[in-house]
Amino acid sequence: MSHGNVYRHFASKDALAAEIAARWMEEMREACDLAVKRNRTVRTKLRALVEAIRSELFKRANDPEALSVFHFVIQHKPEEAIAHHLHRQGLVVSILRKAGWPPSPQTDLEALTILDALRFFTDPHAVAAYPDTDVSDRLARIIDLLAKHIETTVPPQM
């Protein structure tokens, strides 16, 4: 495909990058939705969510331009990046709700805290920096800790 042919479909390099980013984020959201939907327990849902994110990131880990697309979204499409992260938060909120947590600002904050705890395993930079590192034992330990916390903490009532 020639450069000219690309610009018949996209007005600029930024428009092309935006479309690539939108498709990648949609693929990520679909993979995450399916992973959470297919699993039953808090542990398996959290583990499947992290593994889905990692799998989608690994699809692009060998592409040197992948992180530039990530940075493009943050710089030029921050609303899409925020929507992407709110989607993940919503999935964790749904896991908390199934475990008996009430709809509340505290539950929303708990979901963000859980995502923060899983950041090393789901951050594009960390995944790209350690593509050959086996993190399964560490991931299993943190998932067990988080699941135990979710299942044994009395949800705050507001």
One Martini backbone bead per residue (centre of mass of N, CA, C, O) as a GRO file, in nm:
protein
  158
    1MET     BB    1   0.097   0.036   0.022
    2SER     BB    2   0.063   0.355  -0.018
    3HIS     BB    3   0.069   0.665   0.111
    4GLY     BB    4  -0.165   0.780  -0.055
    5ASN     BB    5  -0.374   0.561   0.022
    6VAL     BB    6  -0.389   0.623   0.322
    7TYR     BB    7  -0.491   0.933   0.274
    8ARG     BB    8  -0.778   0.849   0.177
    9HIS     BB    9  -0.863   0.748   0.482
   10PHE     BB   10  -0.653   0.960   0.611
   11ALA     BB   11  -0.570   1.289   0.691
   12SER     BB   12  -0.353   1.170   0.903
   13LYS     BB   13  -0.140   1.042   1.126
   14ASP     BB   14  -0.325   1.097   1.367
   15ALA     BB   15  -0.577   0.954   1.253
   16LEU     BB   16  -0.444   0.678   1.239
   17ALA     BB   17  -0.364   0.653   1.537
   18ALA     BB   18  -0.651   0.680   1.647
   19GLU     BB   19  -0.763   0.424   1.511
   20ILE     BB   20  -0.571   0.222   1.632
   21ALA     BB   21  -0.636   0.285   1.927
   22ALA     BB   22  -0.938   0.225   1.916
   23ARG     BB   23  -0.909  -0.073   1.838
   24TRP     BB   24  -0.734  -0.165   2.074
   25MET     BB   25  -0.933  -0.082   2.299
   26GLU     BB   26  -1.165  -0.259   2.205
   27GLU     BB   27  -1.018  -0.528   2.229
   28MET     BB   28  -0.965  -0.498   2.530
   29ARG     BB   29  -1.256  -0.474   2.630
   30GLU     BB   30  -1.356  -0.743   2.516
   31ALA     BB   31  -1.155  -0.926   2.667
   32CYS     BB   32  -1.238  -0.837   2.953
   33ASP     BB   33  -1.537  -0.902   2.946
   34LEU     BB   34  -1.503  -1.205   2.884
   35ALA     BB   35  -1.329  -1.283   3.127
   36VAL     BB   36  -1.534  -1.204   3.349
   37LYS     BB   37  -1.784  -1.363   3.243
   38ARG     BB   38  -1.645  -1.665   3.250
   39ASN     BB   39  -1.628  -1.617   3.555
   40ARG     BB   40  -1.703  -1.671   3.914
   41THR     BB   41  -1.481  -1.585   4.092
   42VAL     BB   42  -1.287  -1.356   4.221
   43ARG     BB   43  -1.018  -1.481   4.141
   44THR     BB   44  -1.085  -1.556   3.842
   45LYS     BB   45  -1.162  -1.273   3.752
   46LEU     BB   46  -0.900  -1.123   3.816
   47ARG     BB   47  -0.710  -1.305   3.660
   48ALA     BB   48  -0.850  -1.280   3.382
   49LEU     BB   49  -0.818  -0.978   3.354
   50VAL     BB   50  -0.510  -0.965   3.359
   51GLU     BB   51  -0.462  -1.171   3.127
   52ALA     BB   52  -0.608  -1.009   2.909
   53ILE     BB   53  -0.434  -0.761   2.918
   54ARG     BB   54  -0.162  -0.901   2.866
   55SER     BB   55  -0.234  -1.030   2.598
   56GLU     BB   56  -0.287  -0.766   2.446
   57LEU     BB   57  -0.004  -0.646   2.500
   58PHE     BB   58   0.166  -0.881   2.372
   59LYS     BB   59   0.071  -0.837   2.078
   60ARG     BB   60   0.254  -0.544   2.094
   61ALA     BB   61   0.548  -0.571   2.228
   62ASN     BB   62   0.717  -0.597   1.941
   63ASP     BB   63   0.614  -0.308   1.881
   64PRO     BB   64   0.769  -0.001   1.872
   65GLU     BB   65   0.488   0.170   1.822
   66ALA     BB   66   0.291   0.106   2.054
   67LEU     BB   67   0.375   0.321   2.269
   68SER     BB   68   0.314   0.564   2.084
   69VAL     BB   69   0.010   0.518   2.085
   70PHE     BB   70  -0.030   0.546   2.386
   71HIS     BB   71   0.080   0.840   2.397
   72PHE     BB   72  -0.115   0.965   2.200
   73VAL     BB   73  -0.370   0.926   2.365
   74ILE     BB   74  -0.286   1.087   2.614
   75GLN     BB   75  -0.234   1.358   2.452
   76HIS     BB   76  -0.498   1.356   2.226
   77LYS     BB   77  -0.708   1.130   2.396
   78PRO     BB   78  -0.795   1.147   2.709
   79GLU     BB   79  -1.094   1.055   2.706
   80GLU     BB   80  -1.026   0.763   2.610
   81ALA     BB   81  -0.841   0.684   2.841
   82ILE     BB   82  -1.051   0.724   3.063
   83ALA     BB   83  -1.263   0.528   2.954
   84HIS     BB   84  -1.081   0.281   2.969
   85HIS     BB   85  -1.039   0.294   3.285
   86LEU     BB   86  -1.342   0.291   3.361
   87HIS     BB   87  -1.393   0.011   3.256
   88ARG     BB   88  -1.211  -0.137   3.454
   89GLN     BB   89  -1.347  -0.033   3.705
   90GLY     BB   90  -1.626  -0.157   3.639
   91LEU     BB   91  -1.533  -0.451   3.655
   92VAL     BB   92  -1.445  -0.440   3.953
   93VAL     BB   93  -1.712  -0.349   4.065
   94SER     BB   94  -1.864  -0.605   3.975
   95ILE     BB   95  -1.702  -0.792   4.157
   96LEU     BB   96  -1.775  -0.659   4.423
   97ARG     BB   97  -2.083  -0.682   4.399
   98LYS     BB   98  -2.086  -0.997   4.390
   99ALA     BB   99  -1.945  -0.988   4.692
  100GLY     BB  100  -2.144  -0.746   4.843
  101TRP     BB  101  -2.098  -0.474   4.749
  102PRO     BB  102  -2.198  -0.163   4.747
  103PRO     BB  103  -2.320   0.110   4.610
  104SER     BB  104  -2.031   0.327   4.619
  105PRO     BB  105  -1.764   0.526   4.663
  106GLN     BB  106  -1.598   0.307   4.811
  107THR     BB  107  -1.613   0.094   4.588
  108ASP     BB  108  -1.478   0.265   4.370
  109LEU     BB  109  -1.213   0.302   4.531
  110GLU     BB  110  -1.146   0.002   4.559
  111ALA     BB  111  -1.111  -0.050   4.258
  112LEU     BB  112  -0.870   0.142   4.221
  113THR     BB  113  -0.685   0.000   4.425
  114ILE     BB  114  -0.674  -0.268   4.276
  115LEU     BB  115  -0.554  -0.156   4.015
  116ASP     BB  116  -0.297  -0.053   4.150
  117ALA     BB  117  -0.201  -0.338   4.249
  118LEU     BB  118  -0.197  -0.437   3.924
  119ARG     BB  119  -0.012  -0.250   3.749
  120PHE     BB  120   0.244  -0.416   3.683
  121PHE     BB  121   0.065  -0.632   3.507
  122THR     BB  122  -0.087  -0.377   3.313
  123ASP     BB  123   0.146  -0.212   3.213
  124PRO     BB  124   0.289  -0.138   2.920
  125HIS     BB  125   0.581  -0.087   3.021
  126ALA     BB  126   0.619  -0.344   3.192
  127VAL     BB  127   0.558  -0.549   2.972
  128ALA     BB  128   0.781  -0.448   2.774
  129ALA     BB  129   1.027  -0.476   2.981
  130TYR     BB  130   0.902  -0.792   3.073
  131PRO     BB  131   0.835  -1.033   2.853
  132ASP     BB  132   1.008  -1.294   2.998
  133THR     BB  133   0.860  -1.275   3.264
  134ASP     BB  134   0.760  -1.470   3.530
  135VAL     BB  135   0.447  -1.377   3.713
  136SER     BB  136   0.257  -1.600   3.828
  137ASP     BB  137   0.324  -1.609   4.134
  138ARG     BB  138   0.277  -1.310   4.197
  139LEU     BB  139  -0.008  -1.294   4.090
  140ALA     BB  140  -0.133  -1.509   4.272
  141ARG     BB  141  -0.072  -1.366   4.540
  142ILE     BB  142  -0.229  -1.099   4.487
  143ILE     BB  143  -0.500  -1.227   4.423
  144ASP     BB  144  -0.537  -1.366   4.695
  145LEU     BB  145  -0.531  -1.109   4.865
  146LEU     BB  146  -0.764  -0.960   4.727
  147ALA     BB  147  -0.983  -1.176   4.756
  148LYS     BB  148  -0.978  -1.192   5.061
  149HIS     BB  149  -1.052  -0.902   5.109
  150ILE     BB  150  -1.323  -0.899   4.956
  151GLU     BB  151  -1.455  -1.153   5.113
  152THR     BB  152  -1.389  -1.033   5.431
  153THR     BB  153  -1.494  -0.759   5.393
  154VAL     BB  154  -1.689  -0.526   5.520
  155PRO     BB  155  -1.890  -0.342   5.364
  156PRO     BB  156  -1.949  -0.026   5.330
  157GLN     BB  157  -2.196   0.185   5.459
  158MET     BB  158  -2.375   0.488   5.322
   0.00000   0.00000   0.00000
